[in-house]
Amino acid sequence: MSEVPPSKVLSAVAWPYANGPRHIGHVAGVYVPADVYSRYQRMAGHDVLMVSGSDEHGTPILIAADEAGISPQELADKNHRLIAEDLASLGCTFDLYTRTSTRNHHAVVQQLFLGVYENGYFVEQTTHGAISPSTGRTLPDRYIEGTCPICGYDGARGDQCDNCGNQLDPADLIDPVSRINGETPEFVETQHFFLDLPALADALAEWLDEREATGLWRPNVIRFSKNILSEIRPRAMTRDIDWGIAVPLDGWRENPTKKLYVWFDAVIGYLSASIEWARRSAASGGDPEAWRLWWNPATDPGQEARSYYFMGKDNITFHAQIWPAELLAYAGRGAHGGRPGPYGVLNLPTEVVSSEYLTMEGRKFSSSKRVVIYVRDLLSRYQPDAFRYFVAAAGPESQDADFTWSEFVRRTNDELVAGWGNLVNRTANLIAKNFGEIPKAGELTDADRALLDHVEAAFGTVGDLIARHRQKQAIGEAMRAVAEVNKYVSDSEPWKIKDDPERLGTILHVVAQCVADLNLVLSPFLPFSANQVDQALGGAGDVAPMPRIEEVEDLDGGAPYPVITGEYAGFPAWERRPIVPGTPVSKPTPVFTKLDPSVVDEELARLGQ
């Protein structure tokens, strides 16, 4: 079990933009690692709330809907379902995966806006908005590119420069162009509400200093987060657009072309999804205010509430500056003072867990250039745990990583199949052939005890690494333990023991216990196969609960929609569970599928390479 006292753990997972199905670059650095972390924390005895949803507002949805000849809502409906199916098929154990077009989300966002506004952290200003000359439509900041006026980087976006990390406005860019059609935007005067970030800068700096002092944040994240404070200035939180959440003020809410900025709206989704989850749980006897246990400071010092935000590095600004600033402003904790609104003081992020980028065959993902593989296509041909293993062992955890088909095949065959799969298969085969059930252990040798101790220690080693978001190291430690057990089997040569059934039974008991232990240790990474391995040793195959897609009604009278949810009370404890002698064991079927080397050429051909 974890040495950390039981606590409320919020796994806040980046909201994917509802512009189509997910490709493997989308999920490798965010959704799979978040699920690994959440599964481990549940097994370690913590009360996890894992939330996310489809981010459906903003100009890009309007543009894509126009191109498809459908309404923005129809496009969002279609893509929300596709994304939910993709994430559920990967085994992502969301307590609730919802969407930003729900009436609950709109209400929560508007309440946050009012709280920030009433505390004096919104400033109304005249500014210049970018307009497409050919369509007359507002261009979103991220759809304008040019040269950064601060560092000279060619390729800065209209909202920030990824090279120096500074916040920008589109009009600041040198030689700005539209990413949509390459035309030069026109800039017109318009009124907007700006979040007064300078009035929150001291509070943000104090929070970041506290986070840095823990030593837990990834160095690139804390450096980037502190760097963006140096050029902090007010940031527009409304937009000239007709698709989004209305500004809840007289004179604004009636204007169909003024909406809240999609990034003001989207980050509030972590809170609105938590509130929706609690409201839905009330239908089965839950507390509709239960979300507060994760969001309001704990009154019981033994029930710490911790929150971890999982995202790619391009979203650090919004989660280490904009979202904390909104939370601080809502609580009245900036230079203007103020008092919390109805939601109370809301917890700031414990950690922003940002990953780097995944490329594919040395190139950036690009659907238009066919440098892409969608999650649903990959899972139609390969096992989900083969991909999850690749992500854990070679993903973009702390530096950019490259997905290649040759490396995917090599890791699947040489590590997953030949290492872990081989150990499971020959253990179950030897037990089925010689005993038909888990044998009793006789007297243990020093080597037996050493192996059992080594494997049991993996719970502590691997668990600690997952807790600190070192998943690559964690699965490496787990696979080293697998190698030790494989070595023990090879050294013991149980297939040669013909006249000493007690010793044979002892060896196979020891190995079976190690396999059962390692199956639990690996289950956050490999949940699908964990259930198969459990069945191979005579278990019920339920050690790794799975999510489901459920069709639900909008709580406040909107249109129905699908969500991801699940029953996750059945997670086993993160500790050794003694195997039970006499448990029937049958001849197993291989858990993992070995890939033919021809897969590489076939997949490269699909990419046109």
Coordinates of C-alpha atoms in Angstrom, one line a residue, residues 11-17 22-38 50-53 87 90 92-94 97 218 270 308-316 319 352-358 387-388 391-392 395-398 469 471:
S11 CA -6.9 13.5 -12.3
A12 CA -7.8 16.5 -14.5
V13 CA -7.1 15.4 -18.1
A14 CA -6.8 17.9 -21.0
W15 CA -10.0 18.4 -22.9
P16 CA -9.5 17.2 -26.5
Y17 CA -10.7 19.6 -29.1
R22 CA -7.9 11.0 -31.9
H23 CA -4.6 10.0 -33.4
I24 CA -1.8 8.3 -31.4
G25 CA 0.1 11.6 -31.0
H26 CA -2.9 13.0 -29.2
V27 CA -3.2 10.2 -26.6
A28 CA 0.4 9.2 -26.1
G29 CA 1.5 12.0 -23.8
V30 CA -1.8 12.7 -22.0
Y31 CA -4.6 10.2 -21.9
V32 CA -2.7 6.9 -21.4
P33 CA -0.3 8.4 -18.8
A34 CA -3.3 9.9 -16.9
D35 CA -5.0 6.6 -16.9
V36 CA -1.9 4.8 -15.6
Y37 CA -1.6 7.3 -12.8
S38 CA -5.3 7.1 -11.9
M50 CA -10.8 11.4 -13.2
V51 CA -12.5 13.9 -15.4
S52 CA -12.3 15.4 -18.9
G53 CA -14.5 16.0 -21.9
L87 CA -10.6 7.0 -25.3
L90 CA -7.9 2.5 -24.8
C92 CA -9.2 5.2 -19.9
T93 CA -11.0 5.0 -16.6
F94 CA -12.9 8.3 -16.5
Y97 CA -15.9 12.2 -19.7
R218 CA 9.1 18.5 -14.2
Y270 CA -12.4 20.3 -14.9
Y308 CA -2.9 16.7 -11.2
Y309 CA -3.4 18.2 -14.6
F310 CA -2.3 16.1 -17.6
M311 CA -1.6 17.8 -20.9
G312 CA 0.9 18.5 -23.7
K313 CA 3.5 21.2 -23.4
D314 CA 1.6 23.5 -25.7
N315 CA -1.0 23.9 -23.0
I316 CA 1.3 24.8 -20.1
H319 CA -2.9 25.5 -16.9
V352 CA 0.8 20.5 -14.0
V353 CA 2.0 17.2 -15.6
S354 CA 3.1 18.2 -19.1
S355 CA 4.4 15.8 -21.7
E356 CA 6.5 16.6 -24.7
Y357 CA 5.6 15.8 -28.4
L358 CA 5.3 12.5 -30.2
F387 CA 0.3 0.4 -27.8
R388 CA 0.0 1.3 -24.0
V391 CA 3.7 4.7 -24.7
A392 CA 4.9 3.8 -21.2
G395 CA 6.6 7.8 -25.0
P396 CA 7.2 11.6 -24.8
E397 CA 7.2 11.8 -21.0
S398 CA 10.0 14.3 -20.5
H469 CA 5.1 10.7 -12.9
Q471 CA 6.2 6.1 -15.8

